[in-house]
PDB file of C-alpha atoms in Angstrom:
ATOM      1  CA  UNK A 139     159.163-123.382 138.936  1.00 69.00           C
ATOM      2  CA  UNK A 140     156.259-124.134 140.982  1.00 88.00           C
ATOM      3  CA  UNK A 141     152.378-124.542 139.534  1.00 92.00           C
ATOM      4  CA  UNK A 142     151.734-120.729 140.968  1.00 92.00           C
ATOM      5  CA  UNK A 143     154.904-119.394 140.195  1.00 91.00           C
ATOM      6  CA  UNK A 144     153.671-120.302 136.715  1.00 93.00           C
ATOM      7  CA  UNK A 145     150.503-119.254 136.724  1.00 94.00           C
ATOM      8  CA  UNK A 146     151.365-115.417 137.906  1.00 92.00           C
ATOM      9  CA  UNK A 147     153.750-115.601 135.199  1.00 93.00           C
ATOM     10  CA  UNK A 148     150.308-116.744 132.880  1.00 93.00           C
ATOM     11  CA  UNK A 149     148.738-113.787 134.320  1.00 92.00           C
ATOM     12  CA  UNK A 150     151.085-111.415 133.566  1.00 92.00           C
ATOM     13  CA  UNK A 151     150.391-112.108 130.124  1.00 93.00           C
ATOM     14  CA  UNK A 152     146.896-111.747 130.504  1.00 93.00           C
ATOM     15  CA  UNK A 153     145.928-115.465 131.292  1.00 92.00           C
ATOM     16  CA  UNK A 154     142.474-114.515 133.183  1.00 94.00           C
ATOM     17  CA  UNK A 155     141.888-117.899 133.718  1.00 95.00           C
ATOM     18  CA  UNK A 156     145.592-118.485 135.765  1.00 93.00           C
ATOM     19  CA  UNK A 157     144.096-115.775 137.829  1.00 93.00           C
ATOM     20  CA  UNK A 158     140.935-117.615 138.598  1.00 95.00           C
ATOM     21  CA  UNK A 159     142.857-120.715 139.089  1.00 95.00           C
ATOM     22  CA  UNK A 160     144.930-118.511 141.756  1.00 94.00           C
ATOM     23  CA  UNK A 161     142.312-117.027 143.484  1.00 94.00           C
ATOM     24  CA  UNK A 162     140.390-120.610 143.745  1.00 95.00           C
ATOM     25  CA  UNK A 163     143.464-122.147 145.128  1.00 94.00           C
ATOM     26  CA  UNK A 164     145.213-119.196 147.575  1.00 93.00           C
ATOM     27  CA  UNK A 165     141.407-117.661 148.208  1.00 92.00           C
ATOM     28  CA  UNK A 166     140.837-118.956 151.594  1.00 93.00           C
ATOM     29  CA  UNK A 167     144.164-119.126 152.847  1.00 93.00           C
ATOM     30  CA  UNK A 168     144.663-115.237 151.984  1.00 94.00           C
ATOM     31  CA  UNK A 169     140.939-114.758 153.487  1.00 92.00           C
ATOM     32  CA  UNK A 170     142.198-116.409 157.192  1.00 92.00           C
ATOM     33  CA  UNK A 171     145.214-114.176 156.882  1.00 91.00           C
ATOM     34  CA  UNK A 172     143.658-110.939 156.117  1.00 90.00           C
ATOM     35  CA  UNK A 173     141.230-111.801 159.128  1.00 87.00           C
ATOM     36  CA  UNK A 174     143.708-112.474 161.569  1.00 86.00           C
ATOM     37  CA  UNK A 175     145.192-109.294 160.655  1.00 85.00           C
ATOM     38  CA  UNK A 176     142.272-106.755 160.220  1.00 82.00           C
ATOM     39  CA  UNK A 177     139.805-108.650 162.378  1.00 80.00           C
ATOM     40  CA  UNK A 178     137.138-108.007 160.961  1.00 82.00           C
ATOM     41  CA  UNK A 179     135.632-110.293 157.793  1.00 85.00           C
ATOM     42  CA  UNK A 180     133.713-107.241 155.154  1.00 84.00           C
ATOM     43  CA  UNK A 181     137.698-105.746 155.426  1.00 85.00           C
ATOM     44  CA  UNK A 182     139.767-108.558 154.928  1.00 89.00           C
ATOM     45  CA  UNK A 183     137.094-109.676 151.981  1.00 92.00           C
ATOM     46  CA  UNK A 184     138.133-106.257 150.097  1.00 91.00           C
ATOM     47  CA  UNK A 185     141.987-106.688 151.458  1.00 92.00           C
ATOM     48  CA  UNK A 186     141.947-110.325 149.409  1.00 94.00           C
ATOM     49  CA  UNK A 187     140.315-108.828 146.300  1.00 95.00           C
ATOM     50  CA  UNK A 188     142.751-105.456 146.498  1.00 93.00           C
ATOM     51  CA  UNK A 189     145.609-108.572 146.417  1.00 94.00           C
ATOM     52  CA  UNK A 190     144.680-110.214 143.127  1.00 95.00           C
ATOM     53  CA  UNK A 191     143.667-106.697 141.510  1.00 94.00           C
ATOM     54  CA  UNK A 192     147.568-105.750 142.705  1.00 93.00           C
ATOM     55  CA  UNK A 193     148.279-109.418 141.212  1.00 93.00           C
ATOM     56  CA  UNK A 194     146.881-108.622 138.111  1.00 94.00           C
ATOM     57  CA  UNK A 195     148.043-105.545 137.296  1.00 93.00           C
ATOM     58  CA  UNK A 196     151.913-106.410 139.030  1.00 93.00           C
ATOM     59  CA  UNK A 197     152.278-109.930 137.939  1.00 92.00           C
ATOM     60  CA  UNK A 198     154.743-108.998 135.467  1.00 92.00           C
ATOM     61  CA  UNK A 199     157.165-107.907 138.525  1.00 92.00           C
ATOM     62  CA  UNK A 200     157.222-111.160 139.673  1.00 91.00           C
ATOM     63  CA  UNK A 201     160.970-112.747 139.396  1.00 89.00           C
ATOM     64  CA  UNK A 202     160.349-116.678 140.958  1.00 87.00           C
ATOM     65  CA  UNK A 203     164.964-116.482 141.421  1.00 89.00           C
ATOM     66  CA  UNK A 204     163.914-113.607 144.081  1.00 88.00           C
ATOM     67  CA  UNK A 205     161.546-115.717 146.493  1.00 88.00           C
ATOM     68  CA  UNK A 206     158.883-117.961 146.249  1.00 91.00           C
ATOM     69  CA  UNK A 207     155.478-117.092 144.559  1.00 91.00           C
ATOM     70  CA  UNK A 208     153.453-117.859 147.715  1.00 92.00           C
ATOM     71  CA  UNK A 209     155.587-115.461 149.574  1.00 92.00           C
ATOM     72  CA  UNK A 210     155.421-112.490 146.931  1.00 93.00           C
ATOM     73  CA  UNK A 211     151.251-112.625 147.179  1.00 94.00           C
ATOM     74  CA  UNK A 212     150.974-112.882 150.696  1.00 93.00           C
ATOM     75  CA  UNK A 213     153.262-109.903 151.057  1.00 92.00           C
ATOM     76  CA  UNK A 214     150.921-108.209 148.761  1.00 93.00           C
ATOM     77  CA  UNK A 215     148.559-109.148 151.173  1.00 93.00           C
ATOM     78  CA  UNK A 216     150.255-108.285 154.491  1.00 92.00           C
ATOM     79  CA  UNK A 217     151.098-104.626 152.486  1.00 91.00           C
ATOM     80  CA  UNK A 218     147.377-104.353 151.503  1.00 91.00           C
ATOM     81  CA  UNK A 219     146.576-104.965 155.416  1.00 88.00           C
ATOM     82  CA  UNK A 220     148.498-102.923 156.631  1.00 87.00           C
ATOM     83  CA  UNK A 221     147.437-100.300 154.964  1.00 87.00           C
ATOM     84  CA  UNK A 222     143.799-100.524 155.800  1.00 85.00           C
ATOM     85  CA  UNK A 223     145.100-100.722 158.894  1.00 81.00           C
ATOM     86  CA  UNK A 224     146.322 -97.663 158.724  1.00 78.00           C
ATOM     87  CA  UNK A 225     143.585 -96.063 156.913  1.00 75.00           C
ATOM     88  CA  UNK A 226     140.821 -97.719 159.255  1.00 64.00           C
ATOM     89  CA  UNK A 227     142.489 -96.244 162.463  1.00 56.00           C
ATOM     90  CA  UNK A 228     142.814 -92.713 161.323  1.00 50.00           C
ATOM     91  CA  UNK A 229     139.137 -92.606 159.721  1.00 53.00           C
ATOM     92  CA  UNK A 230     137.969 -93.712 163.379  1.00 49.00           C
ATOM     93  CA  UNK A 231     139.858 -91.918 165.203  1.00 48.00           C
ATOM     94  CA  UNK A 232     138.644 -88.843 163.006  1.00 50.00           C
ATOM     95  CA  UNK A 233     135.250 -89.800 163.011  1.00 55.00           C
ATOM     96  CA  UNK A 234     134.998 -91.119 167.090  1.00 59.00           C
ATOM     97  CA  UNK A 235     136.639 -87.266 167.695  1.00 60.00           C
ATOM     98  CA  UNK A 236     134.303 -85.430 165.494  1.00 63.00           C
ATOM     99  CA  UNK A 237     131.330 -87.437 167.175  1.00 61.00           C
ATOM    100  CA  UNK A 238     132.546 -86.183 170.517  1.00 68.00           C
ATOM    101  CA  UNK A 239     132.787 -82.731 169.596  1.00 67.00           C
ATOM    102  CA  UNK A 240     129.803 -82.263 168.177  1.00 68.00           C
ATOM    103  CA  UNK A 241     128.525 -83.828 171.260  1.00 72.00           C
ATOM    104  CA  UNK A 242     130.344 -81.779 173.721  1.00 72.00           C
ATOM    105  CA  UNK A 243     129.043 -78.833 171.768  1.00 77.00           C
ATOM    106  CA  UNK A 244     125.512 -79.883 171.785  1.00 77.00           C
ATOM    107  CA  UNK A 245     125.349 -80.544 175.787  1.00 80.00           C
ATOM    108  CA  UNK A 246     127.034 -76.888 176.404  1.00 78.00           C
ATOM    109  CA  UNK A 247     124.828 -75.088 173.834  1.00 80.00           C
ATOM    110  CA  UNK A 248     121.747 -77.377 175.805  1.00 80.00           C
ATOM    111  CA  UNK A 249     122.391 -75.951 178.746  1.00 80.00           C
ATOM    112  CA  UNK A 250     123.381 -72.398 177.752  1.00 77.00           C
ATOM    113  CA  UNK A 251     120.018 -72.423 175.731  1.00 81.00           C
ATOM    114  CA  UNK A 252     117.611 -73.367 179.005  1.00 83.00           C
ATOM    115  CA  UNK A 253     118.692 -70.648 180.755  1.00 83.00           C
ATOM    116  CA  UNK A 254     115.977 -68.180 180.880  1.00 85.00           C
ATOM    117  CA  UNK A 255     117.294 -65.355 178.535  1.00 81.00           C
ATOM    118  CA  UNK A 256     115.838 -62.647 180.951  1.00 85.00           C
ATOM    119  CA  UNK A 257     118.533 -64.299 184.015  1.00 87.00           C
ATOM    120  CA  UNK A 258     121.391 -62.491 185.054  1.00 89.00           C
ATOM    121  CA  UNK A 259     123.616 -64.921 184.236  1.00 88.00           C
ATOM    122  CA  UNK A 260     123.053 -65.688 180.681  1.00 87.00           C
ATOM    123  CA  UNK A 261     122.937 -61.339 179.840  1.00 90.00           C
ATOM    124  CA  UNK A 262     126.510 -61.773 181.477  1.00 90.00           C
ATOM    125  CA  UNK A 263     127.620 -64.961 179.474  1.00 89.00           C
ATOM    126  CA  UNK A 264     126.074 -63.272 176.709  1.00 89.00           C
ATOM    127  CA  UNK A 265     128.426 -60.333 177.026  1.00 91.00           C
ATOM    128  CA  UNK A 266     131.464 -62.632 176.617  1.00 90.00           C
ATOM    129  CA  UNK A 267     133.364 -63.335 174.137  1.00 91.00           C
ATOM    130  CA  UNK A 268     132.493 -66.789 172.377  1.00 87.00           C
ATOM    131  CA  UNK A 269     135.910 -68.504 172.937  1.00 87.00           C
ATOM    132  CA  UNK A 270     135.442 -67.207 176.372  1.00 89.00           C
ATOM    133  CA  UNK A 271     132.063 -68.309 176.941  1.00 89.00           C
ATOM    134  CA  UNK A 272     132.480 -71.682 175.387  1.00 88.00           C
ATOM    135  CA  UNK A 273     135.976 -72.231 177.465  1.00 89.00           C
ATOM    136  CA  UNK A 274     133.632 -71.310 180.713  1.00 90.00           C
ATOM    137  CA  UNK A 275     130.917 -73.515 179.405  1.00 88.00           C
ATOM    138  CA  UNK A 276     132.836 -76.564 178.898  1.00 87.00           C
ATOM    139  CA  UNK A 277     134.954 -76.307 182.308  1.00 87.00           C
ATOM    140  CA  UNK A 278     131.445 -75.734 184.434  1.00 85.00           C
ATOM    141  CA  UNK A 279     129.137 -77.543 182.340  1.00 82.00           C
ATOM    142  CA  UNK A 280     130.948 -80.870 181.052  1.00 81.00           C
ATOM    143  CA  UNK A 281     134.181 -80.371 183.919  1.00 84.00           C
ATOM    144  CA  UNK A 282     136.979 -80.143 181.827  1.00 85.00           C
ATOM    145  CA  UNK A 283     140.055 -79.738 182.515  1.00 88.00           C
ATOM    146  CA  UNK A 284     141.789 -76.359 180.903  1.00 90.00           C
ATOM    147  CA  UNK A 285     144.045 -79.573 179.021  1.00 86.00           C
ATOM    148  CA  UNK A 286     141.124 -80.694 177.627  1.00 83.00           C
ATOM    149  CA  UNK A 287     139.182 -78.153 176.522  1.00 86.00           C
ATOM    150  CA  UNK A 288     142.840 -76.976 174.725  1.00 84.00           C
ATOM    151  CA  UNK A 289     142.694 -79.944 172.741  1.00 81.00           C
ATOM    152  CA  UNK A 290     139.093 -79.928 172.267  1.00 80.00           C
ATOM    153  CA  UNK A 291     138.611 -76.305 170.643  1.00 81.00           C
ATOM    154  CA  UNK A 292     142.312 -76.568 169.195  1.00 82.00           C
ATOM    155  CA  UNK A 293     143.700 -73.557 171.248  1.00 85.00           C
ATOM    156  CA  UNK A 294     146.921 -72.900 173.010  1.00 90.00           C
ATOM    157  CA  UNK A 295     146.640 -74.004 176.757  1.00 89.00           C
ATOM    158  CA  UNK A 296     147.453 -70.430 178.025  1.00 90.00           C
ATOM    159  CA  UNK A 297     144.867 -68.522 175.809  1.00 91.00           C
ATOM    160  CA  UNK A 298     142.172 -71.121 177.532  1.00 91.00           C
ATOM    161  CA  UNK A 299     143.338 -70.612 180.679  1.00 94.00           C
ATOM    162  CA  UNK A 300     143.277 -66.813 180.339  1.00 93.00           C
ATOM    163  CA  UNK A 301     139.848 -67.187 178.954  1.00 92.00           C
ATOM    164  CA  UNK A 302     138.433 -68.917 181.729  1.00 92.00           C
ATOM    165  CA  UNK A 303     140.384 -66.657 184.139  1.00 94.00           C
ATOM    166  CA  UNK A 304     139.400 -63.889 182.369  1.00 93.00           C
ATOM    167  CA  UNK A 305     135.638 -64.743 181.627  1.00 91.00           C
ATOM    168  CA  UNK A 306     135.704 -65.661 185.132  1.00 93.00           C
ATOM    169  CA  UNK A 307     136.515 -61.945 186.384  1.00 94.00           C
ATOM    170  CA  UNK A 308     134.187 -60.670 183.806  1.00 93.00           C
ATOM    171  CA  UNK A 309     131.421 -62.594 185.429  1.00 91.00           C
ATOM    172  CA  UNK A 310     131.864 -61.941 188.656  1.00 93.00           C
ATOM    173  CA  UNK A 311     131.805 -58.147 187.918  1.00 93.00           C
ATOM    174  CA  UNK A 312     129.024 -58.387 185.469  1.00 90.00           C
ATOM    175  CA  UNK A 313     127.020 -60.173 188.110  1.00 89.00           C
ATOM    176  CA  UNK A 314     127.667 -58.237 191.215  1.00 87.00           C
TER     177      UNK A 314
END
């Protein structure tokens, strides 16, 4: 049995110091994995510590006739990784789409706020309907496709096209 095949097996029965003697020894070598993986140091840092926490509290799982010991922590590893992989690509993702939403909402509500309130044109707009309104804001203001502004206010691509269409009409009439 190898020196830490035995000293997981000295964790799992509550040996803290096997576990220090671990982390001293597989540390950095788990560290330059996680970073190759995650690319990025402040992740793979909490990616090594989730390991020996899993190590800790899974040690007793550990059967040294299955595989080697080095193998069964680095797949901890790898599993740990890949999960903040995971994790990390959804949360910006989420947040990068949010951020442009809110954006895209702020320019269209700029520009549908300078125009004078007395002008033709914002009484009409005004007389919309707000998915209307905000369907012809987003095609004229920020030149979006009806595709895009579907996925942007989470609608079906026919009710934004009939919104447009529709606002469109409405406008015309309103203003003539």
């Amino acid at each position: 049995m190898s020196e830490l095949a035995e000293r997981i097996k000295a964790c799992a029965e509550g040996d803290r110091a096997a576990l220090r003697a671990i982390m001293d020894t597989e540390g950095s070598r788990l560290l330059g994995i996680a970073i190759r993986m995650l690319r990025r140091r402040d992740l793979a840092e909490d990616a090594v510590q989730e390991c020996f926490v899993s190590l800790w509290r899974k040690a007793h799982q550990f059967d040294a006739n299955r595989g080697a010991a080095r193998g069964w922590l680095t797949t901890i590893l790898r599993n740990q990784c890949l999960t903040m992989l995971r994790k990390e690509s959804w949360e910006i993702a989420e947040d990068a789409e949010t951020l442009e939403r809110r954006q895209d909402e702020d320019i269209v509500m700029d520009a549908y706020g300078r125009l004078d309130a007395n002008s033709d044109l914002r009484r009409c707009l005004d007389r919309l309907e707000p998915p209307k309104r905000i369907a012809i804001l987003q095609a004229y203001v920020l030149g979006y496709t009806h595709g895009e502004i579907s996925g942007r206010l989470q609608a079906p691509l026919g009710s934004v096209k009939a919104w447009v269409r529709r606002g469109l009409i409405a406008l015309r009439e309103c203003l003539s």
